[in-house]
């Protein structure tokens, strides 16, 4: 495709913005359209009563992938946003009153494991060694490579078998760790990308090793500061942003010499038509096909295929600000209930609300006081809940469930919480389905089981329509900031038509190995 071509990017999440910057920097004419009134997609920012709340992703790992986007535009990250390390990465609090904190310091982690469960130290060392091998194959080699043909999958099948990809993350961890609480510590990571540790392929055990190698970070001003920086760079390069401009249809023509129909434009809900040579969708993959592409142009990605796929859980989120500070609460705190397997079975399989709740509590003001007024704290707490296949009436259940969550926080780690809240807002699965336009209210698109990963996941380049591309959680390599930024890089390479000989991931990995990591 000529670099004078016109490209429309639908959606301004991390992947959409990264793809827009990369392609504009390559010389394409890029127009980014966003349905909402500000950039961000899942990373939308809510501001109320002096508090700032990041709407979605808050855990930044592999920050060099953010640097890559700025570098592609000839910029430096530090000139636009300040990214700082967080320590501990997480504090995990158990139902019995114990807690475990971890970071990327190898010797210190061994000391903490030995203190918590002395019999698991040797197993922990062996688990890390195996996780490193999974990381080098699953992330370093494959995360920024497209899987467009079955032979792409067959080529790596022997390696995946050797690494035990058929096992689940929990099964992988349990081979090495015996203590039931430590098993939870080292297996919860799939929940960060929409997966059940008891069902997600063990390839996702690489997340723990990725955190160990490059740390967990925070952007001062919140992840919304990165969104704003990407948007600023895009416009500096000459790109055009159109907010409050939802797409209604991807226009397709079958009148060409190719065997497949091709993209010719995007029609907005207002009726306006933007002619273009290619479309990059950062919108929900299932709804892009179901709502924006006419059925007669979809032989592979039919409504039936989208409906038969398995979708991630949803989330119930409370954003709230307090008139006091909770200094004992860490930046990232995970509060686990007594049940684990049973709770996740209720959420993913039975699709019912359990009597228990496990929570992720985010306190950005622990690192960044600007997120709250003086003497106050900014938080969000999320609870994994079933997606909209549950049939739960959230209009009726939202308030009682909100009360349960706040009561649990108050009981576990935040005394006097309910009397301290000065502002709040809720996000339910219904909001994921409507406001965020996620099919079935899934918070992370398709569930990351083996049969929906790599080649089995909807492809970065549509099999049905020429010059229709996908970047974001619903395509390869999957959800999470590293995953969606990698998908933007894949799309750039596909459009430019180049085969990257050595990716930045490989270079970074070699640096780690050389340093003895």
XYZ file of C-alpha atoms in Angstrom:
517
model
C 0.000 0.000 0.000
C 1.374 3.415 -0.952
C 2.376 5.531 2.014
C 0.170 8.291 0.612
C -2.880 6.118 1.295
C -5.719 7.285 3.571
C -6.316 5.157 6.672
C -9.159 5.450 9.167
C -8.594 4.162 12.702
C -11.817 3.354 14.557
C -11.429 3.716 18.332
C -8.834 5.470 20.452
C -7.762 2.929 23.036
C -4.063 2.274 23.535
C -3.915 0.092 20.424
C -5.827 2.522 18.234
C -3.698 5.476 19.290
C -0.441 3.515 18.934
C -1.437 2.322 15.461
C -2.454 5.855 14.455
C 0.875 7.326 15.606
C 2.918 4.597 13.935
C 1.086 4.871 10.615
C 1.031 8.676 10.554
C 4.773 8.640 11.231
C 5.146 6.348 8.203
C 3.628 9.001 5.983
C 0.060 7.708 5.681
C -2.869 10.098 5.988
C -4.533 8.871 9.166
C -7.880 9.945 10.569
C -8.856 8.641 13.988
C -12.546 8.522 14.878
C -13.791 8.022 18.422
C -17.396 7.511 19.516
C -16.964 9.113 22.943
C -16.188 12.710 23.860
C -12.533 12.104 24.719
C -9.714 9.758 23.769
C -8.942 6.549 25.610
C -11.408 3.759 24.937
C -11.115 1.535 28.009
C -8.559 4.065 29.290
C -11.175 6.819 29.475
C -10.610 9.301 32.321
C -13.329 10.411 34.727
C -12.870 13.643 36.671
C -15.225 14.737 39.423
C -15.038 16.843 42.579
C -11.261 17.262 42.268
C -10.562 13.527 41.871
C -9.157 11.824 38.775
C -10.070 8.210 37.976
C -8.455 6.108 35.253
C -11.336 4.225 33.683
C -9.539 1.025 32.770
C -5.944 -0.255 32.546
C -3.742 0.706 35.480
C -0.930 -1.879 35.469
C 1.892 -0.817 33.149
C 4.420 -3.520 32.302
C 7.103 -3.608 29.561
C 7.163 0.221 29.424
C 9.636 0.089 26.527
C 6.625 -0.731 24.319
C 5.348 2.752 25.143
C 8.810 4.156 24.380
C 8.643 2.432 20.968
C 5.552 4.415 19.986
C 7.218 7.723 20.821
C 10.423 6.598 19.107
C 8.470 5.718 15.940
C 7.324 9.354 15.897
C 10.837 10.676 16.495
C 9.980 11.662 20.063
C 11.110 10.769 23.572
C 8.698 9.471 26.190
C 10.162 11.625 28.940
C 9.289 14.799 27.012
C 5.597 13.895 27.217
C 4.944 11.722 30.271
C 6.779 10.520 33.375
C 6.630 6.776 34.052
C 7.801 5.559 37.466
C 8.268 2.092 39.028
C 5.845 0.772 41.639
C 7.084 -1.302 44.611
C 5.601 -3.628 45.683
C 4.035 -4.707 42.414
C 1.050 -6.022 44.367
C 0.015 -6.711 47.905
C -2.121 -9.854 48.023
C -4.311 -10.127 51.125
C -5.784 -13.500 52.089
C -8.987 -14.302 53.968
C -7.020 -15.578 56.993
C -5.351 -12.210 57.638
C -2.002 -13.049 56.056
C -0.559 -11.108 53.131
C 2.171 -11.456 50.531
C 3.919 -8.625 48.700
C 6.103 -9.168 45.687
C 8.382 -7.225 43.383
C 11.081 -7.884 40.795
C 13.996 -8.371 43.190
C 14.921 -12.065 42.699
C 16.827 -12.666 45.970
C 14.248 -10.726 47.974
C 11.426 -12.750 46.406
C 13.185 -15.970 47.361
C 13.447 -14.727 50.947
C 9.737 -13.892 51.015
C 8.719 -17.245 49.556
C 10.936 -19.055 52.058
C 9.428 -17.080 54.944
C 5.852 -17.696 53.794
C 6.169 -21.358 52.742
C 9.685 -22.755 53.355
C 8.956 -25.984 51.496
C 8.226 -24.113 48.271
C 11.518 -22.285 47.734
C 13.056 -24.899 45.452
C 9.803 -25.256 43.528
C 9.602 -21.475 43.142
C 13.085 -21.400 41.608
C 12.159 -24.136 39.138
C 8.886 -22.409 38.286
C 10.701 -19.164 37.457
C 13.153 -21.055 35.243
C 10.278 -22.637 33.294
C 8.340 -19.349 33.158
C 11.379 -17.710 31.584
C 11.330 -20.240 28.732
C 7.600 -19.602 28.197
C 8.211 -15.852 28.247
C 10.979 -16.032 25.652
C 8.835 -18.067 23.274
C 5.346 -16.690 23.953
C 6.195 -13.010 24.356
C 9.629 -12.216 22.986
C 9.325 -14.271 19.796
C 5.594 -14.292 19.091
C 3.812 -11.294 20.658
C 4.501 -8.949 17.755
C 4.190 -11.528 14.975
C 0.889 -12.067 13.130
C -0.786 -15.478 12.970
C -2.610 -15.277 9.652
C -2.182 -18.843 8.338
C -2.516 -22.251 9.904
C 1.130 -22.936 9.066
C 2.079 -20.082 11.412
C 0.515 -22.113 14.214
C 1.889 -25.460 13.069
C 5.387 -23.990 12.996
C 5.344 -23.286 16.732
C 3.215 -26.264 17.804
C 6.225 -28.409 18.854
C 7.546 -25.584 21.041
C 4.147 -25.037 22.633
C 3.842 -28.759 23.363
C 7.327 -28.806 24.863
C 6.440 -25.864 27.107
C 3.199 -27.510 28.249
C 0.803 -25.011 26.657
C -1.993 -27.556 27.059
C -1.843 -27.063 30.837
C -3.658 -24.253 32.588
C -1.867 -21.493 34.450
C -3.041 -22.905 37.774
C -1.918 -26.367 36.726
C 1.483 -24.980 35.745
C 1.952 -23.213 39.080
C 0.735 -26.244 41.045
C 3.489 -28.419 39.539
C 6.008 -26.349 41.488
C 4.164 -24.667 44.393
C 2.364 -26.618 47.118
C 1.145 -23.888 49.468
C -2.472 -23.082 48.458
C -2.093 -19.342 49.086
C 1.131 -19.059 47.086
C -0.574 -20.937 44.264
C -3.059 -18.082 44.171
C -0.289 -15.453 44.257
C 1.409 -16.872 41.182
C -1.708 -17.813 39.208
C -4.013 -14.777 39.402
C -2.402 -12.994 36.423
C -4.782 -14.317 33.722
C -7.530 -12.340 35.448
C -5.679 -9.181 34.375
C -6.360 -10.118 30.733
C -9.802 -11.679 31.121
C -8.883 -15.307 31.766
C -9.706 -17.922 34.378
C -6.442 -19.340 35.826
C -8.102 -22.779 35.847
C -8.898 -22.579 32.113
C -6.314 -20.226 30.567
C -3.360 -21.780 28.742
C -0.132 -21.834 30.728
C 1.455 -19.598 28.075
C 0.007 -16.765 30.156
C 2.357 -17.733 32.985
C 4.745 -15.474 31.088
C 3.005 -12.426 32.637
C 4.686 -13.050 35.982
C 8.095 -13.320 34.353
C 7.432 -10.215 32.235
C 6.721 -8.269 35.428
C 9.866 -9.682 37.026
C 12.049 -8.564 34.108
C 10.717 -5.067 33.415
C 8.771 -4.200 36.525
C 5.334 -2.750 37.179
C 5.044 0.962 36.506
C 2.725 3.939 36.807
C 2.369 7.033 34.625
C 2.219 10.233 36.669
C -1.209 11.700 36.031
C -2.550 8.182 35.428
C -2.724 6.089 32.276
C -4.833 8.899 30.891
C -1.602 10.921 30.709
C -0.239 8.381 28.203
C -3.451 8.588 26.184
C -3.180 12.382 26.067
C 0.498 12.177 25.104
C -0.188 9.745 22.254
C -2.984 11.999 21.016
C -0.734 15.053 21.154
C 2.045 13.313 19.207
C -0.444 12.071 16.607
C -1.711 15.593 15.976
C 1.828 17.003 15.904
C 2.538 14.539 13.090
C -0.452 15.864 11.153
C -3.025 13.247 12.102
C -6.680 14.184 12.514
C -8.784 13.270 15.566
C -12.566 13.330 15.486
C -14.341 12.851 18.810
C -18.048 12.102 19.282
C -17.965 10.472 15.847
C -19.214 6.894 16.115
C -18.821 4.640 13.093
C -22.010 3.210 11.599
C -20.643 1.121 8.738
C -17.403 0.006 7.115
C -17.982 0.487 3.406
C -16.847 -2.387 1.214
C -16.619 -2.911 -2.525
C -16.585 -6.287 -4.252
C -15.834 -4.673 -7.616
C -12.084 -5.268 -7.897
C -9.601 -7.764 -9.275
C -8.930 -9.289 -5.870
C -10.729 -12.437 -4.773
C -11.875 -10.592 -1.655
C -13.968 -7.457 -1.269
C -11.994 -4.451 -0.085
C -12.462 -1.463 2.185
C -13.412 1.793 0.486
C -14.546 3.955 3.402
C -16.294 4.433 6.725
C -19.749 5.891 7.208
C -20.325 7.761 10.454
C -23.574 7.608 12.366
C -24.183 11.192 11.241
C -24.315 9.904 7.668
C -20.987 11.418 6.629
C -18.734 9.151 4.560
C -14.945 9.143 4.948
C -13.331 7.563 1.923
C -10.179 5.589 2.692
C -7.860 2.851 1.485
C -7.735 0.889 4.766
C -9.412 0.655 8.156
C -7.812 -0.274 11.457
C -10.469 -1.195 14.004
C -9.621 -0.770 17.659
C -13.281 -1.276 18.455
C -14.587 -4.553 19.850
C -13.794 -7.217 17.230
C -17.084 -9.079 17.515
C -19.124 -5.894 17.234
C -16.955 -4.548 14.403
C -17.935 -7.570 12.339
C -21.511 -7.839 13.605
C -22.445 -4.155 13.457
C -20.156 -2.477 10.935
C -19.647 -5.040 8.151
C -22.568 -6.276 6.071
C -23.158 -10.060 6.422
C -22.744 -10.733 2.694
C -19.065 -9.754 2.957
C -18.312 -12.116 5.875
C -17.826 -15.746 4.898
C -15.443 -16.492 7.778
C -16.329 -14.039 10.535
C -20.064 -14.560 10.552
C -22.451 -13.611 13.333
C -22.663 -17.301 14.161
C -18.899 -17.586 14.614
C -18.828 -14.531 16.882
C -21.722 -15.858 18.954
C -20.135 -19.296 19.391
C -16.843 -17.974 20.744
C -16.176 -17.824 24.474
C -16.024 -14.391 26.041
C -14.153 -13.106 29.062
C -15.792 -12.226 32.317
C -17.050 -8.715 32.892
C -16.232 -6.311 35.698
C -18.093 -4.361 38.338
C -16.106 -1.190 39.068
C -16.553 1.480 41.726
C -14.543 4.669 41.325
C -14.513 6.588 44.589
C -12.746 9.366 46.442
C -12.357 9.638 50.203
C -12.012 12.672 52.450
C -9.218 10.878 54.343
C -6.128 8.925 53.336
C -5.583 5.195 53.814
C -1.804 5.067 54.071
C -1.688 1.316 54.732
C -3.295 0.533 51.360
C -0.702 -0.100 48.649
C -0.928 1.188 45.075
C -2.069 -2.255 43.798
C -3.877 -4.445 46.344
C -5.566 -7.759 45.610
C -8.067 -8.956 48.202
C -8.821 -12.663 47.875
C -11.850 -14.385 49.331
C -11.730 -17.782 51.003
C -12.954 -19.488 47.836
C -10.898 -19.330 44.643
C -11.716 -22.113 42.220
C -15.390 -22.033 43.208
C -15.689 -18.261 42.799
C -14.082 -18.368 39.348
C -16.308 -21.287 38.329
C -19.342 -19.197 39.286
C -18.090 -16.240 37.246
C -16.849 -17.974 34.095
C -18.962 -21.115 33.824
C -22.123 -20.947 35.903
C -22.364 -17.184 35.263
C -23.871 -16.395 38.620
C -23.027 -13.946 41.380
C -21.189 -15.819 44.113
C -21.630 -15.234 47.817
C -17.895 -14.378 47.893
C -16.091 -11.509 46.176
C -12.421 -11.112 45.337
C -11.275 -7.583 44.586
C -8.553 -5.542 42.924
C -8.096 -2.207 44.684
C -6.205 0.566 42.901
C -4.933 3.548 44.925
C -3.040 5.805 42.475
C -2.775 8.591 45.036
C -0.347 6.338 46.938
C 2.171 7.231 44.207
C 0.655 10.362 42.691
C -1.009 12.868 45.069
C -2.296 14.866 42.091
C -5.021 12.245 41.572
C -6.924 13.522 44.641
C -7.406 16.797 46.526
C -5.015 17.446 49.462
C -5.568 15.058 52.360
C -7.767 12.786 50.219
C -7.350 9.510 48.342
C -8.451 8.358 44.896
C -9.439 4.717 44.343
C -11.120 2.275 42.125
C -12.105 -1.215 43.125
C -13.166 -3.871 40.669
C -14.773 -7.229 41.153
C -14.764 -9.871 38.415
C -18.372 -10.770 37.605
C -20.117 -12.786 34.867
C -20.597 -11.281 31.429
C -24.051 -10.497 30.083
C -24.842 -14.113 29.266
C -25.683 -14.298 32.968
C -28.966 -12.489 32.454
C -28.356 -10.477 35.637
C -30.456 -7.307 35.816
C -27.755 -4.826 36.784
C -30.229 -1.983 37.057
C -31.623 -3.859 40.072
C -28.433 -5.510 41.342
C -25.915 -2.655 41.024
C -26.668 -0.906 44.305
C -26.816 -4.047 46.512
C -23.609 -5.377 44.928
C -21.910 -2.015 45.423
C -22.837 -2.177 49.116
C -21.370 -5.706 49.401
C -18.080 -4.607 47.850
C -17.692 -1.541 50.061
C -18.585 -3.533 53.166
C -15.881 -6.073 52.285
C -13.311 -3.308 51.823
C -14.308 -1.774 55.124
C -14.058 -5.116 56.884
C -10.732 -6.109 55.344
C -8.559 -3.004 55.081
C -10.401 0.339 55.041
C -12.130 1.099 58.359
C -14.805 3.776 58.207
C -14.816 3.694 54.407
C -18.515 4.231 53.731
C -18.588 7.356 55.882
C -15.439 8.678 54.177
C -16.617 8.566 50.539
C -17.207 12.010 49.048
C -17.673 11.069 45.382
C -18.215 7.866 43.407
C -19.405 6.353 40.135
C -20.213 2.800 39.034
C -19.418 0.788 35.916
C -21.364 -2.460 35.455
C -21.447 -5.179 32.768
C -24.389 -3.315 31.270
C -22.093 -0.307 30.756
C -19.487 -2.536 29.108
C -22.188 -3.734 26.723
C -23.648 -0.310 25.945
C -21.293 2.602 26.609
C -18.144 0.614 25.769
C -19.883 -1.434 23.043
C -18.399 -4.778 24.118
C -20.254 -7.816 22.848
C -21.947 -9.565 25.776
C -20.415 -7.025 28.141
C -17.081 -8.873 28.132
C -14.427 -6.640 29.677
C -11.526 -8.243 27.750
C -13.195 -9.542 24.584
C -12.504 -13.257 23.917
C -11.516 -15.522 26.789
C -7.785 -16.392 26.417
C -8.088 -20.172 26.329
C -5.730 -22.129 24.049
C -8.353 -22.588 21.327
C -8.824 -18.807 21.171
C -5.156 -17.792 21.174
C -2.664 -17.004 18.380
C -4.017 -18.342 15.039
C -7.296 -19.376 16.702
C -7.994 -15.764 17.739
C -9.558 -13.351 15.206
C -6.687 -12.248 12.997
C -5.000 -8.849 12.820
C -5.807 -8.800 9.093
C -9.348 -9.795 8.148
C -9.675 -13.003 6.132
C -12.918 -11.647 4.659
C -12.095 -8.112 3.608
C -8.935 -6.717 2.084
C -7.351 -3.816 3.986
C -9.419 -4.300 7.156
C -7.124 -4.673 10.173
C -7.581 -5.142 13.906
C -5.602 -3.859 16.883
C -6.638 -4.304 20.500
C -7.678 -6.905 23.053
C -9.797 -9.030 20.724
C -7.049 -9.918 18.277
C -3.535 -11.397 18.577
C -1.761 -11.330 20.991
C -4.574 -10.356 23.392
C -5.532 -8.017 26.218
C -3.321 -5.985 28.536
C -1.213 -2.957 27.644
C 1.754 -5.008 26.307
C -0.610 -7.122 24.216
C -2.550 -4.287 22.621
C 0.583 -2.218 21.935
C 2.104 -5.270 20.255
C -1.028 -5.627 18.114
C -0.580 -2.044 16.897
C 2.962 -2.887 15.872
C 1.722 -5.962 13.991
C -0.792 -3.848 12.075
C 1.875 -1.307 11.152
C 4.085 -4.070 9.765
C 1.211 -5.629 7.832
C 0.238 -2.341 6.228
C 3.785 -1.277 5.476
C 4.348 -4.749 4.077
C 7.593 -5.407 5.835
C 8.873 -8.406 7.762
C 10.674 -7.217 10.866
C 13.953 -9.110 11.042
C 14.628 -8.495 14.719
C 11.926 -7.047 16.890
C 12.506 -4.709 19.797
C 11.216 -7.516 22.018
C 14.057 -9.754 20.861
C 16.609 -6.991 21.387
C 15.309 -6.340 24.897
C 15.363 -10.047 25.706
C 18.965 -10.323 24.565
C 19.831 -7.399 26.847
C 18.197 -9.211 29.768
C 20.014 -12.481 29.011
C 23.336 -10.655 28.609
C 22.776 -9.010 31.984
C 22.212 -12.410 33.556
C 18.427 -12.102 33.920
